Short mmCIF file of C-alpha atoms in Angstrom, two decimals:
data_model
loop_
_atom_site.label_atom_id
_atom_site.label_comp_id
_atom_site.label_asym_id
_atom_site.label_seq_id
_atom_site.Cartn_x
_atom_site.Cartn_y
_atom_site.Cartn_z
CA MET A 336 -0.14 -0.26 -0.02
CA LYS A 337 2.67 2.45 1.38
CA ARG A 338 4.79 1.27 -2.14
CA GLU A 339 1.76 1.85 -4.08
CA THR A 340 1.61 5.47 -2.99
CA ARG A 341 3.43 6.35 -2.72
CA PHE A 342 4.88 5.39 -6.82
CA SER A 343 1.27 6.98 -7.81
CA GLU A 344 2.29 10.23 -6.65
CA ILE A 345 5.85 9.77 -8.00
CA LYS A 346 3.87 9.02 -11.80
CA LEU A 347 1.54 12.17 -10.63
CA VAL A 348 4.05 14.83 -10.29
CA LEU A 349 6.17 13.55 -13.13
CA LEU A 350 3.10 14.02 -15.00
CA ALA A 351 3.00 17.27 -14.23
CA LEU A 352 6.72 18.17 -14.87
CA LEU A 353 5.79 16.11 -18.16
CA VAL A 354 2.73 18.84 -19.53
CA ALA A 355 4.69 21.53 -17.84
CA GLY A 356 7.78 20.50 -20.14
CA SER A 357 5.05 19.95 -22.97
CA LEU A 358 3.79 23.41 -23.29
CA TYR A 359 7.07 25.14 -22.81
CA ALA A 360 8.14 23.17 -25.30
CA MET A 361 5.28 22.73 -28.12
CA PRO A 362 4.23 25.34 -30.82
CA SER A 363 1.87 28.66 -29.56
CA ALA A 364 -0.48 27.60 -31.69
CA TYR A 365 -0.94 24.66 -29.81
CA SER A 366 -0.75 25.70 -26.49
CA SER A 367 -2.60 28.56 -27.05
CA ARG A 368 -5.82 26.07 -28.50
CA LEU A 369 -5.84 25.18 -24.46
CA TYR A 370 -5.61 28.60 -23.58
CA ASN A 371 -8.70 28.65 -25.80
CA LEU A 372 -10.21 26.39 -24.06
CA ILE A 373 -10.11 26.99 -20.40
CA ARG A 374 -11.09 31.09 -21.55
CA ASP A 375 -14.27 29.50 -23.15
CA ALA A 376 -14.60 27.49 -19.95
CA ALA A 377 -15.07 30.31 -17.59
CA ARG A 378 -16.41 32.78 -20.71
CA PRO A 379 -20.10 31.71 -19.55
CA GLY A 380 -20.18 32.58 -15.64
CA LEU A 381 -18.09 36.15 -16.91
CA THR A 382 -21.17 36.77 -19.17
CA LEU A 383 -23.53 36.09 -15.75
CA VAL A 384 -21.77 38.63 -13.55
CA GLN A 385 -21.11 40.90 -16.72
CA GLN A 386 -25.21 40.77 -17.00
CA ILE A 387 -25.96 40.86 -13.43
CA LYS A 388 -23.78 44.51 -13.61
CA VAL A 389 -25.76 45.63 -16.11
CA TRP A 390 -29.31 45.13 -14.73
CA GLU A 391 -27.56 46.40 -11.21
CA SER A 392 -26.49 49.86 -12.87
CA THR A 393 -30.40 49.65 -14.65
CA VAL A 394 -31.93 48.44 -10.65
CA ALA A 395 -29.34 51.84 -9.10
CA LYS A 396 -30.59 53.92 -12.47
CA PRO A 397 -33.92 56.51 -11.31
CA ASP A 398 -36.19 55.98 -13.85
CA ALA A 399 -36.75 58.96 -15.43
CA PRO A 400 -34.56 62.47 -14.44
CA ASP A 401 -36.59 64.38 -11.99
CA PRO A 402 -37.89 67.11 -12.70
CA ARG A 403 -36.93 69.92 -10.34
CA VAL A 404 -33.75 69.44 -12.07
CA GLU A 405 -34.36 69.76 -15.76
CA GLN A 406 -37.37 72.99 -14.70
CA LEU A 407 -33.63 74.33 -12.58
CA GLU A 408 -31.05 73.64 -15.66
CA ARG A 409 -34.49 75.78 -18.16
CA GLN A 410 -35.27 77.90 -15.01
CA LEU A 411 -30.49 79.01 -16.24
CA THR A 412 -30.82 78.71 -19.41
CA GLU A 413 -33.69 81.32 -20.17
CA THR A 414 -31.14 83.45 -16.83
CA LYS A 415 -28.41 83.54 -19.15
CA GLN A 416 -29.78 84.49 -22.23
CA ALA A 417 -31.51 87.42 -20.16
CA ASN A 418 -28.80 88.56 -19.18
CA ARG A 419 -26.26 88.27 -22.83
CA ARG A 420 -28.99 90.51 -23.30
CA LEU A 421 -28.77 92.54 -21.12
CA GLU A 422 -24.93 92.70 -21.14
CA LEU A 423 -26.06 93.17 -25.17
CA GLN A 424 -28.48 96.37 -24.05
CA SER A 425 -25.34 97.26 -21.67
CA LEU A 426 -22.68 97.65 -23.69
CA GLN A 427 -24.83 99.88 -27.11
CA THR A 428 -25.85 102.05 -23.94
CA ALA A 429 -22.24 102.16 -23.24
CA GLU A 430 -21.16 102.81 -27.06
CA GLU A 431 -24.51 105.73 -27.16
CA LEU A 432 -22.77 107.07 -23.87
CA HIS A 433 -18.74 107.50 -25.87
CA ARG A 434 -20.00 108.90 -28.92
CA LEU A 435 -21.83 111.63 -27.68
CA LYS A 436 -19.13 112.30 -25.58
CA GLN A 437 -16.87 112.39 -27.96
CA THR A 438 -19.24 114.33 -30.25
CA GLY A 439 -21.22 116.30 -27.84
CA VAL A 440 -25.07 116.56 -27.81
CA PRO A 441 -26.62 118.76 -29.86
CA ASN A 442 -28.32 122.39 -28.55
CA TYR A 443 -30.90 121.63 -30.87
CA GLN A 444 -33.91 118.88 -30.59
CA THR A 445 -33.13 116.53 -32.48
CA GLU A 446 -36.82 114.49 -34.46
CA SER A 447 -35.82 111.37 -35.00
CA SER A 448 -36.38 108.93 -38.17
CA ASP A 449 -36.53 105.60 -39.42
CA ARG A 450 -33.93 104.15 -41.26
CA LEU A 451 -33.83 103.32 -44.73
CA LEU A 452 -32.00 100.37 -44.92
CA VAL A 453 -33.66 98.02 -41.56
CA PRO A 454 -32.13 94.28 -40.78
CA ASP A 455 -34.49 91.54 -41.58
CA LEU A 456 -34.29 88.11 -40.46
CA LEU A 457 -35.75 85.01 -42.55
CA GLU A 458 -36.02 82.37 -40.99
CA ALA A 459 -34.65 78.99 -43.02
CA GLN A 460 -34.85 75.44 -41.32
CA LEU A 461 -32.14 72.87 -42.24
CA LEU A 462 -31.88 70.41 -45.15
CA GLY A 463 -30.98 67.26 -43.78
CA GLU A 464 -28.87 63.71 -45.53
CA SER A 465 -32.08 62.50 -46.39
CA ALA A 466 -32.77 66.06 -48.31
CA ILE A 467 -30.25 66.72 -50.24
CA SER A 468 -30.05 62.23 -51.33
CA LEU A 469 -32.95 62.59 -52.59
CA LEU A 470 -32.77 65.56 -54.72
CA ARG A 471 -29.16 64.45 -55.72
CA GLU A 472 -31.11 61.46 -56.96
CA GLY A 473 -33.32 63.85 -58.70
CA GLN A 474 -36.54 62.29 -57.45
CA LEU A 475 -37.39 65.16 -56.82
CA LEU A 476 -36.21 67.52 -59.17
CA ASN A 477 -38.87 65.50 -61.87
CA GLN A 478 -41.70 66.20 -59.75
CA GLY A 479 -40.50 69.81 -60.47
CA ARG A 480 -39.18 69.81 -63.40
CA GLU A 481 -42.56 70.84 -65.15
CA GLN A 482 -42.50 73.80 -63.97
CA GLY A 483 -39.50 75.21 -63.59
CA VAL A 484 -37.55 73.73 -61.30
CA PHE A 485 -34.10 72.11 -62.64
CA GLU A 486 -30.64 71.24 -61.03
CA SER A 487 -29.18 74.10 -60.71
CA SER A 488 -31.70 75.77 -59.73
CA PHE A 489 -29.82 74.14 -55.59
CA VAL A 490 -26.22 74.62 -55.50
CA LEU A 491 -25.33 70.03 -54.25
CA GLU A 492 -22.41 70.02 -55.86
CA SER A 493 -21.00 71.71 -52.07
CA ASP A 494 -19.93 69.71 -49.31
CA PHE A 495 -21.18 72.95 -46.85
CA PRO A 496 -24.73 72.19 -45.03
CA LEU A 497 -27.54 73.91 -47.57
CA ILE A 498 -30.83 75.73 -45.77
CA ASP A 499 -33.87 75.92 -47.66
CA GLN A 500 -34.07 79.19 -48.82
CA GLY A 501 -32.00 80.70 -52.36
CA ALA A 502 -32.31 83.57 -54.37
CA ALA A 503 -35.26 84.10 -55.10
CA GLN A 504 -36.52 85.30 -51.26
CA GLY A 505 -33.69 87.64 -52.21
CA ILE A 506 -30.21 85.55 -50.68
CA LYS A 507 -26.51 86.90 -50.99
CA THR A 508 -23.62 84.98 -50.81
CA GLY A 509 -22.25 86.48 -47.61
CA PHE A 510 -24.73 86.50 -45.29
CA ALA A 511 -24.86 86.03 -42.07
CA LEU A 512 -26.68 83.04 -40.72
CA TYR A 513 -27.81 83.17 -36.79
CA ALA A 514 -29.16 81.10 -34.49
CA GLY A 515 -30.95 82.74 -31.16
CA GLN A 516 -28.16 85.79 -31.05
CA ALA A 517 -25.36 83.36 -32.26
CA VAL A 518 -23.48 83.13 -34.59
CA ILE A 519 -24.02 79.90 -36.97
CA GLY A 520 -21.22 80.73 -40.00
CA LYS A 521 -22.96 82.81 -43.34
CA ILE A 522 -23.66 82.02 -47.04
CA ASP A 523 -21.94 80.06 -49.40
CA GLU A 524 -23.48 79.59 -52.56
CA VAL A 525 -26.81 80.71 -53.52
CA GLY A 526 -28.55 78.56 -55.42
CA SER A 527 -32.37 79.60 -56.79
CA TRP A 528 -34.46 77.10 -53.82
CA THR A 529 -30.94 76.17 -51.55
CA SER A 530 -28.49 78.37 -50.32
CA SER A 531 -24.65 76.30 -48.83
CA LEU A 532 -23.10 78.35 -46.01
CA ILE A 533 -20.00 78.03 -44.03
CA PRO A 534 -20.12 76.96 -40.37
CA ILE A 535 -17.37 79.80 -37.98
CA THR A 536 -16.06 76.84 -36.79
CA SER A 537 -15.10 75.68 -41.24
CA VAL A 538 -11.03 76.71 -42.40
CA LYS A 539 -12.75 78.54 -44.71
CA TYR A 540 -14.89 80.63 -42.32
CA ARG A 541 -13.49 84.53 -41.52
CA GLY A 542 -14.96 87.28 -39.63
CA SER A 543 -13.98 89.47 -38.09
CA ALA A 544 -14.97 88.96 -34.49
CA ARG A 545 -14.19 90.97 -30.37
CA ILE A 546 -13.25 89.94 -26.69
CA ALA A 547 -16.30 90.61 -24.15
CA ARG A 548 -14.04 92.59 -21.02
CA ARG A 549 -16.06 92.14 -17.33
CA THR A 550 -15.28 94.77 -15.82
CA GLU A 551 -15.68 98.18 -12.64
CA GLN A 552 -17.44 99.88 -15.63
CA GLY A 553 -19.29 96.96 -16.91
CA LEU A 554 -19.05 94.99 -20.04
CA GLN A 555 -16.68 96.14 -22.69
CA LEU A 556 -15.76 95.16 -25.82
CA GLY A 557 -12.08 94.91 -26.84
CA THR A 558 -10.15 95.50 -30.68
CA ASP A 559 -11.42 93.70 -33.55
CA GLY A 560 -9.53 90.62 -34.48
CA ILE A 561 -10.41 87.98 -37.01
CA LEU A 562 -11.93 84.64 -35.82
CA VAL A 563 -11.02 81.96 -38.44
CA GLY A 564 -13.16 78.69 -38.48
CA LEU A 565 -10.41 75.36 -37.50
CA GLY A 566 -12.67 72.65 -38.08
CA GLU A 567 -12.67 70.05 -35.46
CA GLY A 568 -15.61 72.28 -33.51
CA ARG A 569 -12.94 74.28 -32.80
CA CYS A 570 -12.33 78.24 -33.25
CA GLU A 571 -9.09 80.51 -33.93
CA LEU A 572 -8.89 84.27 -32.87
CA LEU A 573 -6.62 85.22 -34.64
CA GLN A 574 -5.47 89.44 -34.80
CA ILE A 575 -5.90 90.64 -30.93
CA PRO A 576 -2.12 92.72 -29.67
CA PRO A 577 -1.15 91.75 -27.37
CA THR A 578 -1.66 95.12 -24.80
CA GLU A 579 -5.26 93.43 -24.76
CA SER A 580 -5.74 91.57 -20.76
CA ILE A 581 -7.55 87.88 -21.73
CA GLN A 582 -8.92 85.35 -19.98
CA VAL A 583 -9.58 81.85 -20.26
CA GLY A 584 -13.91 81.66 -19.89
CA GLN A 585 -14.58 85.34 -21.57
CA ASP A 586 -16.96 85.45 -24.67
CA VAL A 587 -16.29 87.05 -27.94
CA TYR A 588 -18.60 88.56 -29.76
CA THR A 589 -18.97 89.97 -33.89
CA GLY A 590 -16.43 92.75 -34.80
CA GLU A 591 -17.66 96.43 -35.62
CA VAL A 592 -17.04 96.16 -38.73
CA ASP A 593 -16.15 92.73 -41.06
CA ARG A 594 -12.89 93.36 -43.18
CA GLU A 595 -14.36 90.48 -45.65
CA LEU A 596 -17.42 91.61 -46.07
CA PRO A 597 -18.30 95.21 -48.36
CA LEU A 598 -19.98 97.51 -46.87
CA SER A 599 -23.20 96.09 -48.31
CA MET A 600 -23.56 93.53 -46.52
CA GLN A 601 -22.38 94.61 -43.10
CA SER A 602 -24.43 93.82 -40.74
CA THR A 603 -27.30 96.18 -39.83
CA LEU A 604 -28.67 94.53 -36.91
CA GLY A 605 -27.04 97.37 -34.32
CA GLN A 606 -26.01 95.01 -31.27
CA PRO A 607 -22.88 92.44 -31.83
CA MET A 608 -23.80 88.61 -31.77
CA TYR A 609 -22.58 86.30 -29.84
CA TYR A 610 -19.60 83.80 -31.41
CA GLY A 611 -18.48 81.51 -28.51
CA ARG A 612 -16.19 81.02 -25.10
CA ILE A 613 -13.05 81.44 -25.06
CA ILE A 614 -11.13 78.39 -23.94
CA GLU A 615 -7.44 78.85 -24.89
CA ALA A 616 -5.77 81.71 -24.59
CA GLU A 617 -1.91 81.79 -25.26
CA LEU A 618 0.67 84.83 -24.95
CA PRO A 619 4.12 82.82 -26.21
CA ARG A 620 6.80 84.43 -25.13
CA GLY A 621 8.12 86.86 -27.91
CA ALA A 622 4.30 86.86 -30.31
CA PRO A 623 2.90 89.56 -32.14
CA TYR A 624 -0.34 88.11 -31.24
CA TRP A 625 -2.79 86.26 -28.66
CA LYS A 626 -3.31 82.53 -30.03
CA ILE A 627 -6.85 82.11 -29.10
CA ILE A 628 -9.00 79.34 -29.41
CA ILE A 629 -12.54 80.02 -29.37
CA GLU A 630 -15.18 76.97 -27.94
CA PRO A 631 -18.32 77.55 -30.99
CA ALA A 632 -21.51 78.50 -28.41
CA VAL A 633 -24.03 76.27 -30.72
CA GLN A 634 -22.42 74.12 -33.01
CA ILE A 635 -24.26 73.45 -37.00
CA SER A 636 -25.05 70.01 -35.04
CA ASP A 637 -27.22 71.75 -32.88
CA VAL A 638 -29.68 73.72 -35.00
CA LYS A 639 -32.36 72.87 -37.36
CA GLN A 640 -33.22 76.58 -38.13
CA VAL A 641 -31.36 79.50 -37.46
CA SER A 642 -32.17 82.68 -39.59
CA VAL A 643 -30.38 84.25 -41.99
CA LEU A 644 -29.63 88.61 -41.47
CA ARG A 645 -30.43 90.27 -44.47
CA GLN A 646 -31.05 94.20 -45.39
CA ILE A 647 -34.11 95.24 -46.17
CA ILE A 648 -35.58 98.81 -47.46
CA ASN A 649 -37.42 100.45 -44.24
CA PRO A 650 -41.43 99.90 -45.24
CA ARG A 651 -42.86 102.01 -42.99
CA ARG A 652 -40.00 104.15 -45.69
CA VAL A 653 -42.32 103.40 -48.46
CA LEU A 654 -45.30 103.64 -47.06
CA ALA A 655 -44.51 106.76 -46.00
CA ASN A 656 -43.28 107.38 -49.98
CA MET B 1138 -18.87 14.83 -4.50
CA LYS B 1139 -16.29 16.71 -2.25
CA LEU B 1140 -14.18 16.64 -5.95
CA PHE B 1141 -17.41 17.86 -7.26
CA SER B 1142 -17.74 20.66 -5.30
CA LEU B 1143 -14.08 21.66 -4.96
CA MET B 1144 -13.81 22.17 -8.21
CA LEU B 1145 -16.82 24.67 -8.50
CA LEU B 1146 -15.48 26.49 -6.15
CA GLY B 1147 -12.11 26.78 -8.26
CA TYR B 1148 -15.28 27.95 -10.99
CA VAL B 1149 -16.75 30.67 -8.48
CA CYS B 1150 -14.04 31.38 -7.67
CA LEU B 1151 -11.92 31.99 -11.06
CA ILE B 1152 -15.12 34.23 -11.89
CA ALA B 1153 -14.25 35.54 -8.62
CA GLN B 1154 -10.32 36.40 -9.35
CA ILE B 1155 -11.30 37.67 -12.82
CA SER B 1156 -14.34 40.07 -12.53
CA VAL B 1157 -14.40 41.29 -8.84
CA VAL B 1158 -11.23 41.13 -7.41
CA PRO B 1159 -10.21 44.26 -9.44
CA ASP B 1160 -13.49 46.17 -8.52
CA LEU B 1161 -12.70 45.84 -5.56
CA SER B 1162 -8.66 45.99 -5.29
CA PRO B 1163 -7.24 48.27 -7.77
CA GLU B 1164 -4.50 49.92 -5.88
CA GLY B 1165 -4.57 47.54 -3.24
CA PHE B 1166 -3.08 44.21 -2.53
CA ARG B 1167 -5.91 41.16 -4.55
CA PRO B 1168 -5.74 37.83 -3.14
CA ASN B 1169 -5.42 35.23 -5.38
CA LEU B 1170 -8.22 32.71 -5.69
CA ILE B 1171 -7.10 30.25 -7.58
CA VAL B 1172 -4.35 29.31 -5.55
CA MET B 1173 -6.54 29.85 -2.78
CA VAL B 1174 -9.09 27.13 -3.92
CA THR B 1175 -5.52 25.29 -4.59
CA GLY B 1176 -4.78 24.71 -1.30
CA LEU B 1177 -8.29 24.07 0.22
CA THR B 1178 -8.10 21.70 -2.02
CA LEU B 1179 -4.97 20.58 -0.28
CA PHE B 1180 -6.95 20.85 3.08
CA TRP B 1181 -9.93 18.64 2.40
CA LEU B 1182 -8.89 16.49 -0.92
CA ARG B 1183 -5.29 14.76 0.89
CA ASP B 1184 -4.47 12.94 -1.34
CA SER B 1185 -2.64 12.11 -4.61
CA ARG B 1186 -4.86 14.69 -6.77
CA VAL B 1187 -4.16 17.42 -5.18
CA ILE B 1188 -1.04 17.40 -7.89
CA LEU B 1189 -3.34 17.16 -10.61
CA CYS B 1190 -4.99 19.90 -8.78
CA GLY B 1191 -2.12 22.00 -8.19
CA LEU B 1192 -1.51 21.47 -12.51
CA LEU B 1193 -5.44 22.70 -14.17
CA ALA B 1194 -5.07 26.16 -11.47
CA GLY B 1195 -1.66 26.52 -13.08
CA MET B 1196 -2.21 26.19 -16.44
CA VAL B 1197 -5.17 28.12 -15.45
CA CYS B 1198 -3.14 31.15 -13.32
CA GLU B 1199 -0.98 30.82 -17.20
CA THR B 1200 -3.76 31.50 -18.83
CA PHE B 1201 -4.94 34.44 -17.45
CA ASP B 1202 -1.50 35.86 -16.25
CA SER B 1203 -0.19 35.68 -20.65
CA ALA B 1204 2.90 34.23 -18.95
CA ILE B 1205 5.48 31.71 -20.18
CA PRO B 1206 3.45 27.62 -20.62
CA GLY B 1207 4.64 25.72 -19.26
CA THR B 1208 5.64 28.03 -16.13
CA GLY B 1209 2.13 27.67 -14.13
CA ALA B 1210 1.49 24.84 -13.77
CA MET B 1211 5.53 23.38 -12.61
CA LEU B 1212 5.85 25.74 -10.32
CA LEU B 1213 2.42 25.73 -8.70
CA SER B 1214 2.15 21.52 -9.08
CA MET B 1215 5.54 20.75 -7.67
CA LEU B 1216 4.51 23.50 -5.03
CA ILE B 1217 1.86 21.76 -4.22
CA TRP B 1218 3.74 18.89 -3.77
CA LEU B 1219 5.92 20.20 -1.61
CA ALA B 1220 2.65 21.16 0.22
CA TRP B 1221 1.22 18.13 0.75
CA ARG B 1222 3.87 16.30 1.70
CA VAL B 1223 4.79 19.13 4.12
CA GLN B 1224 0.79 18.33 5.05
CA ILE B 1225 1.49 15.36 5.81
CA HIS B 1226 4.75 14.81 7.84
CA PHE B 1227 3.22 17.16 9.99
CA GLN B 1228 -0.50 16.86 11.08
CA LEU B 1229 -1.74 20.10 9.90
CA ARG B 1230 -4.78 20.80 10.90
CA SER B 1231 -4.65 23.44 13.02
CA LEU B 1232 -5.99 26.80 11.66
CA PHE B 1233 -3.33 28.27 12.56
CA SER B 1234 -0.99 26.19 10.00
CA ARG B 1235 -3.73 26.13 7.83
CA PHE B 1236 -3.66 30.06 7.28
CA VAL B 1237 0.19 30.06 7.17
CA MET B 1238 0.93 27.11 4.47
CA LEU B 1239 -1.53 28.86 2.43
CA ALA B 1240 0.66 32.34 2.91
CA PHE B 1241 3.40 30.49 2.32
CA LEU B 1242 2.12 29.08 -0.74
CA ALA B 1243 0.60 32.32 -2.11
CA PHE B 1244 4.04 33.69 -1.65
CA LEU B 1245 5.74 31.72 -3.01
CA PHE B 1246 3.74 31.09 -6.57
CA ASP B 1247 3.04 34.67 -6.41
CA SER B 1248 6.84 36.13 -5.95
CA LEU B 1249 8.56 32.62 -7.95
CA PHE B 1250 5.61 32.93 -11.19
CA HIS B 1251 6.95 36.91 -11.92
CA VAL B 1252 10.41 35.74 -11.44
CA LEU B 1253 9.94 32.89 -14.17
CA ASN B 1254 7.90 35.11 -16.42
CA ARG B 1255 10.44 37.57 -15.73
CA LEU B 1256 13.63 35.95 -16.81
CA GLU B 1257 14.60 38.49 -19.99
CA ALA B 1258 15.16 41.50 -17.63
CA GLY B 1259 18.02 40.52 -17.01
CA ALA B 1260 19.78 42.87 -14.35
CA ASN B 1261 16.55 44.64 -14.60
CA LEU B 1262 15.26 41.67 -11.94
CA ILE B 1263 17.29 42.32 -8.95
CA ALA B 1264 16.08 45.96 -8.86
CA GLU B 1265 11.99 44.85 -9.49
CA LEU B 1266 12.48 42.08 -6.93
CA THR B 1267 12.61 44.83 -4.86
CA LEU B 1268 9.16 46.48 -5.72
CA LEU B 1269 7.63 42.44 -6.63
CA LEU B 1270 8.85 40.99 -3.38
CA PRO B 1271 6.76 43.63 -0.99
CA GLN B 1272 3.08 43.03 -2.74
CA SER B 1273 3.71 39.38 -3.33
CA ALA B 1274 3.65 39.67 -0.16
CA GLY B 1275 1.04 41.08 1.24
CA ASN B 1276 -1.04 39.81 -2.52
CA SER B 1277 -0.20 36.32 -0.29
CA LEU B 1278 -1.70 37.72 3.02
CA ALA B 1279 -4.53 39.03 1.33
CA THR B 1280 -4.89 35.17 -0.67
CA ALA B 1281 -3.73 33.83 3.31
CA THR B 1282 -7.12 35.97 5.52
CA VAL B 1283 -9.52 35.23 2.51
CA GLY B 1284 -8.97 31.41 2.75
CA LEU B 1285 -8.62 31.53 6.65
CA ILE B 1286 -12.74 32.92 6.19
CA LEU B 1287 -13.91 30.69 4.32
CA LEU B 1288 -12.43 27.10 6.21
CA ILE B 1289 -14.19 29.60 9.70
CA VAL B 1290 -17.37 29.46 7.86
CA PHE B 1291 -16.72 26.10 6.20
CA LYS B 1292 -16.38 24.91 9.28
CA LEU B 1293 -19.27 26.26 11.07
CA MET B 1294 -21.64 25.28 7.85
CA PRO B 1295 -23.55 22.11 9.16
CA PHE B 1296 -22.08 19.78 6.17
CA GLN B 1297 -18.84 18.17 6.55
CA LEU B 1298 -16.40 18.84 3.23
CA GLN B 1299 -13.47 18.19 4.99
CA ALA B 1300 -11.54 14.85 4.84
CA SER B 1301 -12.71 12.34 7.92
CA THR B 1302 -10.23 12.32 10.37
CA SER B 1303 -10.72 8.70 11.96
CA ASN B 1304 -8.49 6.60 10.37
CA PRO B 1305 -5.07 7.82 12.22
CA ALA B 1306 -2.75 5.95 10.76
CA ARG B 1307 -3.94 8.35 7.43
CA TYR B 1308 -1.88 11.37 9.76
CA SER B 1309 0.24 8.84 10.53
CA PRO B 1310 4.25 10.93 9.87
CA GLN B 1311 5.84 7.48 9.95
CA TYR B 1312 3.38 6.46 7.00
CA TYR B 1313 5.11 7.99 3.83
CA GLN B 1314 8.79 7.51 5.50
#
């Protein structure tokens, strides 16, 4: 009995050594089969644990978000928008005051008059992929050909997003597009029925912009710079001199004069519009300008409806004549 | 039945080792539940089949550690064989002696397994050992503690998993001399 047990023990030890040696010596293609078998054996248990973890996470998660949170978030958004409106009003008043200080107040009473050109915001829908592909396939063209709709009526070759307003509605190249008070981009090509737009994050976009600083006297706008798209959901503000005080988190608005556009295309809104917020600001040693990266307030993918800014003759003046 | 129960426990411990242990101790010492089950098999099975269990457990360890093939199987089967001889010789039965045995087994396996798999480090191996040994010691203590808890839990349970000690000849140190 004693000898038999010792013999079987030695046999098992030799077997273990043989198996280990074989595993070491055999090509990895064969040994990996054995390891894969062990991994496969563990898979059902691991799947079960994974399912339990998923179930736990779904149970732990509340079914619906707290309505109070939603309400507070809505209130916060509304308050932010109201603040921005008030800041812009204060900016306009401050600029008017500055101008009056420079020119002086006239001694005689002046009568206010209506402007000849007034801003007019035209609502436009962004065309989705399905609508564009329908246009490309000609399914819509075939239906409209009898009414005089041809392929040249659309801007289908452009890679930029399309809006459903074109030359027929008085749209021209370079017109600015807004979503609320935020700048979205500007018109690139104009077809009869549709137009393409350059988003502010596109590398083709250039526009005038300035930074708003919070001071003791309120919000003050800085020097005009040039805002260019970087192509990855970010913009860069160029030509801001080192004398400007720049901080991350400051807001960026449209510039006083857009040097990229002819005077006839300048904004007639009479108030700065919002580009976004500074997320990076760096003044490299010896550099002539700041390096400023801006995160746009609104991405083009977030909106379905935009407003195109155009100029029209004041209807009151027309009626008065 | 006992072997089947141990295999089932081994499977549960393998799943826990892969999916639960890393979450419970992301930065600290991790118990090696595979080595712990092999140790429990050594205490409860008390025959030469434990060498086969060590061989299988070693293969499982090297599978999930992406180690050099054969190192885990060779190391754990040899360590278990030595531990089995020690257990028979000293008739280890108390909780304390089993705790120490588990701690030594886990420490030797953990450190030697890593040394074997980092032999290519050459001269840097000595420097790595200074970091490796405290980690292995902590891991082995964690392993022995979990093993001790399981031993106590099974002791309190109504059924008997341990080997019958009614035959004193089985524990005689002269038996295998």
